[in-house]
mmCIF file of C-alpha atoms in Angstrom:
data_model
loop_
_atom_site.group_PDB
_atom_site.id
_atom_site.type_symbol
_atom_site.label_atom_id
_atom_site.label_comp_id
_atom_site.label_asym_id
_atom_site.label_seq_id
_atom_site.Cartn_x
_atom_site.Cartn_y
_atom_site.Cartn_z
ATOM 1 C CA MET A 1 -48.264 -12.751 -46.322
ATOM 2 C CA PRO A 2 -47.822 -9.570 -48.406
ATOM 3 C CA LEU A 3 -44.700 -8.905 -50.375
ATOM 4 C CA PRO A 4 -41.986 -7.209 -48.294
ATOM 5 C CA GLU A 5 -41.897 -3.567 -49.237
ATOM 6 C CA ASN A 6 -38.154 -3.507 -49.817
ATOM 7 C CA ALA A 7 -37.741 -6.838 -51.550
ATOM 8 C CA THR A 8 -38.962 -8.816 -54.530
ATOM 9 C CA LEU A 9 -38.234 -12.254 -55.822
ATOM 10 C CA GLU A 10 -35.571 -11.565 -58.407
ATOM 11 C CA ASP A 11 -32.982 -10.508 -55.865
ATOM 12 C CA ALA A 12 -33.014 -13.921 -54.307
ATOM 13 C CA VAL A 13 -33.320 -16.062 -57.378
ATOM 14 C CA SER A 14 -30.704 -14.142 -59.339
ATOM 15 C CA ILE A 15 -28.165 -15.379 -56.811
ATOM 16 C CA ASN A 16 -28.945 -18.860 -58.119
ATOM 17 C CA ARG A 17 -28.656 -17.757 -61.750
ATOM 18 C CA HIS A 18 -32.413 -17.863 -62.230
ATOM 19 C CA ARG A 19 -33.924 -15.598 -64.824
ATOM 20 C CA LYS A 20 -37.484 -14.925 -63.852
ATOM 21 C CA ILE A 21 -39.772 -12.098 -64.774
ATOM 22 C CA TRP A 22 -39.786 -10.231 -61.472
ATOM 23 C CA SER A 23 -37.337 -7.541 -60.671
ATOM 24 C CA SER A 24 -35.350 -7.142 -57.483
ATOM 25 C CA LEU A 25 -35.602 -3.981 -55.476
ATOM 26 C CA ALA A 26 -33.107 -4.729 -52.766
ATOM 27 C CA THR A 27 -29.836 -6.487 -52.159
ATOM 28 C CA VAL A 28 -29.402 -9.882 -50.577
ATOM 29 C CA THR A 29 -28.450 -8.082 -47.389
ATOM 30 C CA ALA A 30 -31.844 -6.409 -47.364
ATOM 31 C CA LEU A 31 -33.516 -9.741 -47.996
ATOM 32 C CA ALA A 32 -31.755 -11.186 -44.981
ATOM 33 C CA ALA A 33 -32.945 -8.248 -42.919
ATOM 34 C CA VAL A 34 -36.580 -8.942 -43.738
ATOM 35 C CA ALA A 35 -36.282 -12.715 -43.395
ATOM 36 C CA SER A 36 -37.509 -12.683 -39.816
ATOM 37 C CA ALA A 37 -40.613 -10.801 -40.916
ATOM 38 C CA CYS A 38 -41.229 -13.377 -43.626
ATOM 39 C CA GLY A 39 -41.153 -16.400 -41.340
ATOM 40 C CA SER A 40 -38.792 -19.333 -41.184
ATOM 41 C CA SER A 41 -38.753 -22.690 -42.880
ATOM 42 C CA GLY A 42 -40.933 -25.341 -41.367
ATOM 43 C CA THR A 43 -43.741 -27.782 -42.035
ATOM 44 C CA SER A 44 -47.333 -28.108 -40.976
ATOM 45 C CA SER A 45 -49.697 -30.914 -41.918
ATOM 46 C CA ASN A 46 -53.017 -30.143 -43.552
ATOM 47 C CA GLY A 47 -55.700 -32.044 -45.380
ATOM 48 C CA GLY A 48 -58.513 -31.582 -47.849
ATOM 49 C CA GLY A 49 -61.542 -30.406 -45.946
ATOM 50 C CA THR A 50 -64.720 -29.559 -47.888
ATOM 51 C CA ALA A 51 -64.713 -32.033 -50.797
ATOM 52 C CA SER A 52 -67.551 -34.524 -51.179
ATOM 53 C CA GLY A 53 -67.949 -37.805 -53.031
ATOM 54 C CA SER A 54 -65.692 -40.832 -53.353
ATOM 55 C CA ALA A 55 -62.024 -40.677 -54.333
ATOM 56 C CA LYS A 56 -62.915 -42.312 -57.626
ATOM 57 C CA SER A 57 -65.535 -39.698 -58.484
ATOM 58 C CA GLN A 58 -63.273 -36.840 -57.361
ATOM 59 C CA ALA A 59 -60.419 -38.108 -59.526
ATOM 60 C CA ALA A 60 -62.718 -38.500 -62.522
ATOM 61 C CA ALA A 61 -64.083 -34.978 -62.118
ATOM 62 C CA ALA A 62 -60.566 -33.564 -61.808
ATOM 63 C CA GLN A 63 -59.405 -35.491 -64.865
ATOM 64 C CA LYS A 64 -62.209 -33.965 -66.897
ATOM 65 C CA ARG A 65 -61.090 -30.489 -65.902
ATOM 66 C CA VAL A 66 -57.432 -31.317 -66.510
ATOM 67 C CA GLU A 67 -58.134 -32.452 -70.047
ATOM 68 C CA ALA A 68 -59.168 -28.888 -70.829
ATOM 69 C CA TYR A 69 -56.109 -27.422 -69.079
ATOM 70 C CA MET A 70 -53.772 -29.629 -71.118
ATOM 71 C CA ARG A 71 -55.159 -28.716 -74.529
ATOM 72 C CA THR A 72 -52.975 -26.412 -76.583
ATOM 73 C CA PRO A 73 -54.689 -22.999 -76.502
ATOM 74 C CA THR A 74 -56.006 -21.859 -79.868
ATOM 75 C CA GLU A 75 -57.655 -18.636 -78.674
ATOM 76 C CA ILE A 76 -56.565 -15.804 -76.416
ATOM 77 C CA ASN A 77 -58.555 -15.301 -73.219
ATOM 78 C CA GLN A 78 -59.812 -11.839 -74.169
ATOM 79 C CA LYS A 79 -63.158 -12.100 -75.968
ATOM 80 C CA VAL A 80 -64.961 -8.735 -75.905
ATOM 81 C CA PRO A 81 -63.954 -6.397 -78.770
ATOM 82 C CA LEU A 82 -62.928 -2.860 -77.901
ATOM 83 C CA ASP A 83 -65.601 -0.184 -78.289
ATOM 84 C CA GLY A 84 -63.185 1.885 -80.369
ATOM 85 C CA LYS A 85 -59.559 2.304 -81.300
ATOM 86 C CA ILE A 86 -56.803 2.452 -78.711
ATOM 87 C CA PRO A 87 -55.711 6.133 -78.587
ATOM 88 C CA THR A 88 -52.476 6.771 -80.460
ATOM 89 C CA ASP A 89 -51.909 10.460 -79.723
ATOM 90 C CA LYS A 90 -49.912 9.861 -76.550
ATOM 91 C CA PRO A 91 -47.176 7.344 -75.752
ATOM 92 C CA TRP A 92 -47.518 4.220 -73.673
ATOM 93 C CA VAL A 93 -44.541 4.205 -71.319
ATOM 94 C CA ILE A 94 -43.010 0.918 -70.181
ATOM 95 C CA VAL A 95 -40.933 1.090 -66.991
ATOM 96 C CA SER A 96 -38.817 -2.041 -67.186
ATOM 97 C CA CYS A 97 -35.712 -3.452 -65.530
ATOM 98 C CA GLU A 98 -32.366 -4.599 -66.909
ATOM 99 C CA LEU A 99 -32.930 -8.323 -66.317
ATOM 100 C CA PRO A 100 -33.601 -10.764 -69.189
ATOM 101 C CA GLY A 101 -37.128 -11.571 -68.009
ATOM 102 C CA CYS A 102 -38.077 -7.892 -67.961
ATOM 103 C CA ARG A 103 -36.622 -7.411 -71.416
ATOM 104 C CA GLN A 104 -38.644 -10.329 -72.744
ATOM 105 C CA ILE A 105 -41.888 -8.790 -71.542
ATOM 106 C CA THR A 106 -40.819 -5.355 -72.755
ATOM 107 C CA ASP A 107 -40.135 -6.691 -76.238
ATOM 108 C CA GLY A 108 -43.654 -8.104 -76.346
ATOM 109 C CA ALA A 109 -45.167 -4.823 -75.168
ATOM 110 C CA VAL A 110 -43.238 -2.796 -77.756
ATOM 111 C CA ALA A 111 -44.329 -5.232 -80.472
ATOM 112 C CA ALA A 112 -47.950 -4.850 -79.375
ATOM 113 C CA GLY A 113 -47.688 -1.077 -79.438
ATOM 114 C CA LYS A 114 -46.124 -1.100 -82.886
ATOM 115 C CA ALA A 115 -48.830 -3.404 -84.241
ATOM 116 C CA ALA A 116 -51.561 -1.154 -82.802
ATOM 117 C CA GLY A 117 -49.930 2.098 -83.896
ATOM 118 C CA VAL A 118 -49.450 3.149 -80.261
ATOM 119 C CA PRO A 119 -46.119 4.922 -79.679
ATOM 120 C CA THR A 120 -44.126 3.327 -76.886
ATOM 121 C CA LYS A 121 -41.283 4.632 -74.780
ATOM 122 C CA VAL A 122 -39.151 2.450 -72.528
ATOM 123 C CA LEU A 123 -37.518 3.565 -69.281
ATOM 124 C CA THR A 124 -35.243 1.268 -67.302
ATOM 125 C CA TYR A 125 -34.723 0.981 -63.576
ATOM 126 C CA MET A 126 -32.028 -1.055 -61.855
ATOM 127 C CA SER A 127 -33.309 -4.164 -60.141
ATOM 128 C CA THR A 128 -30.904 -3.728 -57.213
ATOM 129 C CA ASP A 129 -32.022 -0.193 -56.353
ATOM 130 C CA GLU A 130 -35.691 0.481 -55.670
ATOM 131 C CA THR A 131 -35.089 4.240 -55.648
ATOM 132 C CA THR A 132 -34.477 4.053 -59.394
ATOM 133 C CA TYR A 133 -37.871 2.355 -59.802
ATOM 134 C CA ALA A 134 -39.651 5.270 -58.170
ATOM 135 C CA ALA A 135 -37.502 7.766 -60.071
ATOM 136 C CA GLU A 136 -38.338 6.221 -63.458
ATOM 137 C CA MET A 137 -42.034 6.066 -62.616
ATOM 138 C CA LYS A 138 -41.875 9.790 -61.804
ATOM 139 C CA LYS A 139 -39.936 10.487 -64.989
ATOM 140 C CA ALA A 140 -42.581 8.636 -66.999
ATOM 141 C CA LEU A 141 -45.117 11.345 -66.127
ATOM 142 C CA THR A 142 -42.950 13.969 -67.862
ATOM 143 C CA LEU A 143 -43.464 12.122 -71.173
ATOM 144 C CA ASP A 144 -47.194 13.021 -71.203
ATOM 145 C CA PRO A 145 -48.288 9.370 -71.525
ATOM 146 C CA ILE A 146 -51.694 7.819 -71.892
ATOM 147 C CA ALA A 147 -50.599 5.121 -69.445
ATOM 148 C CA VAL A 148 -47.527 3.758 -67.713
ATOM 149 C CA SER A 149 -46.789 0.059 -67.232
ATOM 150 C CA PRO A 150 -44.243 -0.872 -64.562
ATOM 151 C CA ILE A 151 -42.844 -4.395 -64.901
ATOM 152 C CA GLY A 152 -42.050 -6.521 -61.870
ATOM 153 C CA GLY A 153 -41.716 -6.089 -58.153
ATOM 154 C CA SER A 154 -44.480 -4.640 -56.016
ATOM 155 C CA GLN A 155 -46.483 -1.429 -55.911
ATOM 156 C CA SER A 156 -44.601 -0.179 -52.886
ATOM 157 C CA PRO A 157 -41.809 1.791 -54.628
ATOM 158 C CA TRP A 158 -44.279 3.906 -56.591
ATOM 159 C CA ASN A 159 -47.424 3.857 -54.441
ATOM 160 C CA SER A 160 -46.712 7.362 -53.186
ATOM 161 C CA LEU A 161 -46.882 8.677 -56.764
ATOM 162 C CA GLN A 162 -50.517 7.770 -57.294
ATOM 163 C CA ASP A 163 -51.800 11.253 -56.452
ATOM 164 C CA GLU A 164 -49.455 12.746 -59.050
ATOM 165 C CA TYR A 165 -50.734 10.268 -61.633
ATOM 166 C CA ARG A 166 -54.308 11.048 -60.664
ATOM 167 C CA SER A 167 -53.721 14.775 -61.108
ATOM 168 C CA ALA A 168 -52.100 14.177 -64.494
ATOM 169 C CA HIS A 169 -54.996 11.924 -65.586
ATOM 170 C CA VAL A 170 -52.572 9.104 -66.286
ATOM 171 C CA PHE A 171 -53.288 5.548 -65.215
ATOM 172 C CA ILE A 172 -50.949 2.710 -64.297
ATOM 173 C CA THR A 173 -51.294 -0.774 -65.801
ATOM 174 C CA PRO A 174 -48.945 -3.105 -63.896
ATOM 175 C CA ILE A 175 -47.294 -6.119 -65.511
ATOM 176 C CA VAL A 176 -46.254 -9.091 -63.360
ATOM 177 C CA ILE A 177 -46.818 -7.400 -60.027
ATOM 178 C CA GLY A 178 -48.033 -9.882 -57.461
ATOM 179 C CA ASN A 179 -49.877 -7.505 -55.129
ATOM 180 C CA THR A 180 -51.768 -5.375 -57.639
ATOM 181 C CA GLU A 181 -54.429 -3.240 -55.963
ATOM 182 C CA PRO A 182 -56.751 -1.825 -58.658
ATOM 183 C CA ASN A 183 -58.371 1.546 -58.045
ATOM 184 C CA ASP A 184 -59.130 4.648 -60.100
ATOM 185 C CA VAL A 185 -55.422 5.055 -60.949
ATOM 186 C CA VAL A 186 -54.132 1.474 -60.973
ATOM 187 C CA THR A 187 -55.895 -0.835 -63.411
ATOM 188 C CA GLU A 188 -56.116 -4.589 -63.387
ATOM 189 C CA GLY A 189 -52.680 -6.052 -63.944
ATOM 190 C CA SER A 190 -51.330 -8.282 -66.668
ATOM 191 C CA GLY A 191 -49.947 -11.381 -64.960
ATOM 192 C CA SER A 192 -51.237 -10.483 -61.495
ATOM 193 C CA GLN A 193 -52.001 -12.622 -58.468
ATOM 194 C CA VAL A 194 -55.397 -13.399 -60.016
ATOM 195 C CA GLN A 195 -53.792 -15.461 -62.764
ATOM 196 C CA TYR A 196 -51.315 -17.151 -60.429
ATOM 197 C CA SER A 197 -54.094 -18.274 -58.083
ATOM 198 C CA ARG A 198 -56.083 -19.741 -60.957
ATOM 199 C CA THR A 199 -53.148 -21.720 -62.309
ATOM 200 C CA GLY A 200 -52.369 -23.042 -58.829
ATOM 201 C CA GLY A 201 -55.880 -24.449 -58.716
ATOM 202 C CA GLU A 202 -55.393 -26.069 -62.102
ATOM 203 C CA MET A 203 -52.246 -27.821 -60.892
ATOM 204 C CA ALA A 204 -54.160 -29.087 -57.853
ATOM 205 C CA ASP A 205 -56.632 -30.703 -60.221
ATOM 206 C CA TYR A 206 -53.749 -32.340 -62.091
ATOM 207 C CA VAL A 207 -52.377 -33.860 -58.864
ATOM 208 C CA ILE A 208 -55.852 -35.003 -57.795
ATOM 209 C CA ALA A 209 -56.424 -36.759 -61.113
ATOM 210 C CA ASP A 210 -52.928 -38.217 -61.354
ATOM 211 C CA SER A 211 -53.071 -39.649 -57.810
ATOM 212 C CA GLY A 212 -56.592 -41.022 -57.962
ATOM 213 C CA ALA A 213 -57.569 -38.336 -55.439
ATOM 214 C CA LYS A 214 -55.296 -39.802 -52.742
ATOM 215 C CA ALA A 215 -52.167 -37.662 -53.058
ATOM 216 C CA LYS A 216 -49.669 -36.956 -50.295
ATOM 217 C CA ILE A 217 -47.966 -33.690 -51.148
ATOM 218 C CA LEU A 218 -45.095 -31.468 -50.064
ATOM 219 C CA LEU A 219 -46.139 -27.929 -50.982
ATOM 220 C CA GLN A 220 -43.072 -25.671 -51.149
ATOM 221 C CA ASP A 221 -43.430 -21.910 -51.229
ATOM 222 C CA VAL A 222 -41.733 -18.637 -50.305
ATOM 223 C CA PRO A 223 -44.790 -16.787 -48.946
ATOM 224 C CA ALA A 224 -42.883 -13.519 -48.646
ATOM 225 C CA PHE A 225 -43.492 -13.120 -52.391
ATOM 226 C CA SER A 226 -47.169 -12.453 -52.957
ATOM 227 C CA SER A 227 -47.441 -13.711 -56.535
ATOM 228 C CA LEU A 228 -45.969 -17.065 -55.518
ATOM 229 C CA LYS A 229 -48.175 -17.268 -52.449
ATOM 230 C CA ALA A 230 -51.152 -16.736 -54.751
ATOM 231 C CA TYR A 231 -50.166 -19.906 -56.630
ATOM 232 C CA THR A 232 -50.001 -22.046 -53.488
ATOM 233 C CA ASP A 233 -53.149 -20.423 -52.070
ATOM 234 C CA GLY A 234 -54.961 -21.379 -55.278
ATOM 235 C CA PHE A 235 -53.561 -24.897 -55.039
ATOM 236 C CA GLU A 236 -54.631 -25.316 -51.404
ATOM 237 C CA LYS A 237 -58.106 -23.937 -52.034
ATOM 238 C CA GLN A 238 -58.815 -26.285 -54.933
ATOM 239 C CA LEU A 239 -57.325 -29.285 -53.118
ATOM 240 C CA SER A 240 -59.589 -28.646 -50.126
ATOM 241 C CA LYS A 241 -62.576 -28.194 -52.404
ATOM 242 C CA ALA A 242 -62.032 -31.186 -54.679
ATOM 243 C CA CYS A 243 -60.113 -33.905 -52.810
ATOM 244 C CA SER A 244 -61.185 -35.210 -49.396
ATOM 245 C CA ASP A 245 -58.396 -37.810 -49.094
ATOM 246 C CA CYS A 246 -55.507 -35.651 -50.334
ATOM 247 C CA LYS A 247 -53.028 -34.472 -47.732
ATOM 248 C CA PHE A 248 -50.358 -31.819 -47.990
ATOM 249 C CA THR A 249 -47.501 -30.637 -45.844
ATOM 250 C CA SER A 250 -46.419 -27.013 -46.229
ATOM 251 C CA LEU A 251 -42.773 -26.092 -46.535
ATOM 252 C CA ASP A 252 -42.617 -22.301 -46.283
ATOM 253 C CA LEU A 253 -39.110 -21.004 -46.893
ATOM 254 C CA THR A 254 -37.587 -17.532 -46.571
ATOM 255 C CA PRO A 255 -35.866 -15.271 -49.098
ATOM 256 C CA THR A 256 -32.612 -15.860 -47.231
ATOM 257 C CA GLN A 257 -32.883 -19.588 -47.841
ATOM 258 C CA VAL A 258 -33.443 -18.928 -51.522
ATOM 259 C CA ALA A 259 -30.470 -16.585 -51.690
ATOM 260 C CA SER A 260 -28.206 -19.084 -49.917
ATOM 261 C CA ASN A 261 -29.091 -21.975 -52.240
ATOM 262 C CA SER A 262 -30.780 -23.831 -49.389
ATOM 263 C CA VAL A 263 -34.115 -24.623 -51.029
ATOM 264 C CA VAL A 264 -33.254 -28.041 -52.470
ATOM 265 C CA SER A 265 -31.616 -29.242 -49.250
ATOM 266 C CA ALA A 266 -34.664 -28.116 -47.236
ATOM 267 C CA ILE A 267 -36.970 -29.966 -49.613
ATOM 268 C CA VAL A 268 -34.920 -33.165 -49.440
ATOM 269 C CA ALA A 269 -34.867 -33.000 -45.638
ATOM 270 C CA ALA A 270 -38.662 -32.640 -45.524
ATOM 271 C CA LEU A 271 -39.161 -35.543 -47.931
ATOM 272 C CA GLN A 272 -36.780 -37.733 -45.943
ATOM 273 C CA LYS A 273 -38.780 -36.946 -42.826
ATOM 274 C CA ASP A 274 -41.912 -38.351 -44.468
ATOM 275 C CA ARG A 275 -41.148 -40.865 -47.209
ATOM 276 C CA SER A 276 -44.841 -41.455 -47.864
ATOM 277 C CA ILE A 277 -45.004 -38.143 -49.747
ATOM 278 C CA GLU A 278 -45.494 -38.722 -53.478
ATOM 279 C CA TYR A 279 -45.639 -35.221 -54.956
ATOM 280 C CA LEU A 280 -43.427 -32.155 -54.649
ATOM 281 C CA VAL A 281 -45.299 -29.001 -55.655
ATOM 282 C CA THR A 282 -43.352 -25.749 -56.010
ATOM 283 C CA SER A 283 -44.668 -22.269 -56.641
ATOM 284 C CA ASP A 284 -41.666 -21.433 -58.857
ATOM 285 C CA GLY A 285 -39.625 -23.878 -60.903
ATOM 286 C CA ALA A 286 -36.525 -21.702 -60.604
ATOM 287 C CA PHE A 287 -36.198 -22.819 -56.982
ATOM 288 C CA LEU A 288 -35.548 -26.408 -58.003
ATOM 289 C CA VAL A 289 -32.168 -26.208 -59.694
ATOM 290 C CA GLY A 290 -30.532 -29.600 -59.072
ATOM 291 C CA ILE A 291 -33.623 -31.228 -57.579
ATOM 292 C CA SER A 292 -33.597 -34.310 -59.839
ATOM 293 C CA SER A 293 -30.085 -35.381 -58.898
ATOM 294 C CA ALA A 294 -30.721 -34.516 -55.239
ATOM 295 C CA LEU A 295 -33.844 -36.684 -55.113
ATOM 296 C CA LYS A 296 -32.033 -39.547 -56.797
ATOM 297 C CA ALA A 297 -29.104 -39.340 -54.376
ATOM 298 C CA ALA A 298 -31.514 -39.381 -51.436
ATOM 299 C CA GLY A 299 -33.407 -42.401 -52.731
ATOM 300 C CA LEU A 300 -36.477 -40.279 -53.459
ATOM 301 C CA SER A 301 -36.794 -40.790 -57.206
ATOM 302 C CA ASN A 302 -40.404 -41.872 -56.735
ATOM 303 C CA VAL A 303 -41.437 -38.300 -55.856
ATOM 304 C CA LYS A 304 -43.188 -36.558 -58.731
ATOM 305 C CA VAL A 305 -42.125 -32.947 -59.314
ATOM 306 C CA VAL A 306 -44.783 -30.461 -60.463
ATOM 307 C CA GLY A 307 -45.359 -26.730 -60.099
ATOM 308 C CA GLY A 308 -45.649 -23.254 -61.523
ATOM 309 C CA LEU A 309 -43.539 -20.737 -63.417
ATOM 310 C CA PRO A 310 -41.191 -23.189 -65.142
ATOM 311 C CA ASP A 311 -38.041 -21.860 -66.736
ATOM 312 C CA TYR A 312 -36.304 -23.337 -69.766
ATOM 313 C CA ALA A 313 -34.281 -25.748 -67.597
ATOM 314 C CA ASN A 314 -37.477 -27.071 -65.969
ATOM 315 C CA LEU A 315 -39.118 -27.634 -69.332
ATOM 316 C CA THR A 316 -36.039 -29.372 -70.690
ATOM 317 C CA GLU A 317 -36.101 -31.729 -67.702
ATOM 318 C CA LEU A 318 -39.812 -32.301 -68.278
ATOM 319 C CA LYS A 319 -39.107 -33.290 -71.850
ATOM 320 C CA SER A 320 -36.582 -35.867 -70.653
ATOM 321 C CA GLY A 321 -38.913 -37.241 -67.976
ATOM 322 C CA GLN A 322 -37.092 -35.830 -64.930
ATOM 323 C CA SER A 323 -40.207 -33.969 -63.762
ATOM 324 C CA THR A 324 -43.919 -34.624 -64.187
ATOM 325 C CA ALA A 325 -45.933 -31.469 -64.936
ATOM 326 C CA TRP A 326 -45.645 -27.680 -65.060
ATOM 327 C CA THR A 327 -48.030 -24.783 -65.488
ATOM 328 C CA GLY A 328 -46.735 -23.196 -68.700
ATOM 329 C CA GLN A 329 -47.460 -19.505 -69.196
ATOM 330 C CA ALA A 330 -47.362 -17.328 -72.303
ATOM 331 C CA GLN A 331 -44.881 -14.753 -71.030
ATOM 332 C CA ASP A 332 -44.506 -13.427 -74.582
ATOM 333 C CA GLN A 333 -48.141 -12.267 -74.443
ATOM 334 C CA LEU A 334 -48.081 -10.311 -71.192
ATOM 335 C CA GLY A 335 -47.327 -7.054 -72.997
ATOM 336 C CA TRP A 336 -50.222 -7.636 -75.389
ATOM 337 C CA VAL A 337 -52.593 -8.263 -72.498
ATOM 338 C CA ALA A 338 -51.338 -5.061 -70.859
ATOM 339 C CA LEU A 339 -52.083 -3.001 -73.970
ATOM 340 C CA ASP A 340 -55.538 -4.570 -74.134
ATOM 341 C CA ILE A 341 -56.106 -3.349 -70.575
ATOM 342 C CA VAL A 342 -54.811 0.112 -71.518
ATOM 343 C CA GLY A 343 -57.266 0.250 -74.408
ATOM 344 C CA ARG A 344 -60.229 -0.809 -72.302
ATOM 345 C CA LYS A 345 -59.379 1.699 -69.568
ATOM 346 C CA ALA A 346 -58.923 4.531 -72.066
ATOM 347 C CA LEU A 347 -62.271 3.724 -73.666
ATOM 348 C CA GLY A 348 -64.096 3.508 -70.337
ATOM 349 C CA MET A 349 -64.806 -0.194 -70.719
ATOM 350 C CA GLU A 350 -65.172 -2.760 -67.966
ATOM 351 C CA ILE A 351 -62.030 -4.790 -67.321
ATOM 352 C CA PRO A 352 -62.453 -8.292 -65.867
ATOM 353 C CA PRO A 353 -60.000 -9.554 -63.238
ATOM 354 C CA ALA A 354 -56.517 -9.610 -64.810
ATOM 355 C CA ASP A 355 -58.318 -8.991 -68.130
ATOM 356 C CA GLY A 356 -58.605 -12.758 -68.423
ATOM 357 C CA GLY A 357 -54.835 -13.176 -68.257
ATOM 358 C CA ALA A 358 -52.427 -14.635 -70.777
ATOM 359 C CA VAL A 359 -53.078 -18.193 -71.877
ATOM 360 C CA THR A 360 -51.730 -21.052 -69.785
ATOM 361 C CA GLN A 361 -51.403 -24.786 -70.274
ATOM 362 C CA ILE A 362 -50.485 -27.708 -68.048
ATOM 363 C CA LEU A 363 -47.448 -29.234 -69.708
ATOM 364 C CA THR A 364 -46.316 -32.839 -69.434
ATOM 365 C CA LYS A 365 -43.807 -34.943 -71.333
ATOM 366 C CA GLU A 366 -46.587 -35.973 -73.701
ATOM 367 C CA ASN A 367 -47.712 -32.498 -74.791
ATOM 368 C CA ILE A 368 -44.745 -30.176 -74.283
ATOM 369 C CA GLY A 369 -43.288 -30.309 -77.780
ATOM 370 C CA THR A 370 -40.041 -28.339 -78.081
ATOM 371 C CA PRO A 371 -39.218 -26.287 -74.956
ATOM 372 C CA SER A 372 -38.972 -22.540 -75.558
ATOM 373 C CA GLU A 373 -37.360 -19.720 -73.570
ATOM 374 C CA THR A 374 -40.086 -17.277 -74.663
ATOM 375 C CA GLY A 375 -43.082 -18.971 -73.091
ATOM 376 C CA LEU A 376 -45.803 -21.091 -74.615
ATOM 377 C CA GLY A 377 -45.847 -19.290 -77.964
ATOM 378 C CA VAL A 378 -49.488 -20.218 -78.473
ATOM 379 C CA PRO A 379 -51.908 -19.495 -79.931
ATOM 380 C CA HIS A 380 -49.575 -19.222 -82.902
ATOM 381 C CA ASN A 381 -51.609 -16.315 -84.288
ATOM 382 C CA TYR A 382 -52.225 -14.549 -80.975
ATOM 383 C CA GLN A 383 -51.055 -11.239 -82.468
ATOM 384 C CA ASP A 384 -53.746 -11.381 -85.162
ATOM 385 C CA GLN A 385 -56.370 -12.276 -82.573
ATOM 386 C CA PHE A 386 -55.532 -9.237 -80.470
ATOM 387 C CA LEU A 387 -55.565 -6.956 -83.525
ATOM 388 C CA LYS A 388 -58.973 -8.266 -84.541
ATOM 389 C CA LEU A 389 -60.257 -7.610 -81.020
ATOM 390 C CA TRP A 390 -58.883 -4.070 -81.300
ATOM 391 C CA GLY A 391 -60.609 -3.467 -84.647
ATOM 392 C CA LEU A 392 -57.304 -3.320 -86.542
ATOM 393 C CA SER A 393 -57.682 -6.295 -88.879
#
């Protein structure tokens, strides 16, 4: 289901003190208003459908893939050098929000611009008022930019401005927008649904390997948010492709349930309904505040918790063994990937889907190291690798 036009994830999760990288464009009241359009919580049983081979062979194949996903990245995903230098005669404008996650990405983008000699300007919209998002995107055009990068939310607040951008010969490179629609004005996005779908598939492989290709799964999602739905869609697709004996039950929740702190209770109720379920998969770790103690209290400590978009609290719990695996993402690199896209667009180069994305890694207790609030932080020399790709070192 597409992202509601007047709502994004941050509005709901900020109620629960979550600090994710999306921005909110509506109040909780607005979220409640769209809840009926987003569906209601419920479950539906599904199973792997197109996989072939024995469970043993499927688990072995998945394990081989997972070994690569768990290795600490030493190289960025971008491989093709730029055909020339990124233009530095016009500013790159970042349209960010006031939330900590937006600021983290903005800091990375400004650092990338400084390293490449590209002047950057930052405008800020308020995450509770989508009209300010559109207003700042319009204001960005007055700065005579080479490109503008909005952070968070959806395209909806600024879609109507595309003709103005086209006339001004300015392109838009989105960052962490889950329903990016590339065209002649909007480029591939940094941290788009393409990357989320891929990492969902990687987590499916982890569950297949860990379960011996016989997993019973509760797959929790809030499909109203397109980037999160991309993660679970990727998970479902890979599970169907690679595991004939795996079964999953969907638990699709609404933004209202997120805003009212009802996610954990809904999960526990679903797990109590079917105690044969062994894995809880979530599209966003921020939903699971308090899940470990809730599972223990319900006698469900055997359920393994895995998922995407972990925050610092999730990773800390992983380190202590209270969860099993997370898809770690290099949020500190999203701004660098965005500038790489800007350079390729400005130079008329081909841009692959999501420009290859920022690096990711499946994290477990064995390979997590010291949890960080800034993302993976690897490769440790990612800045130098980007500069070399840009012909600046």
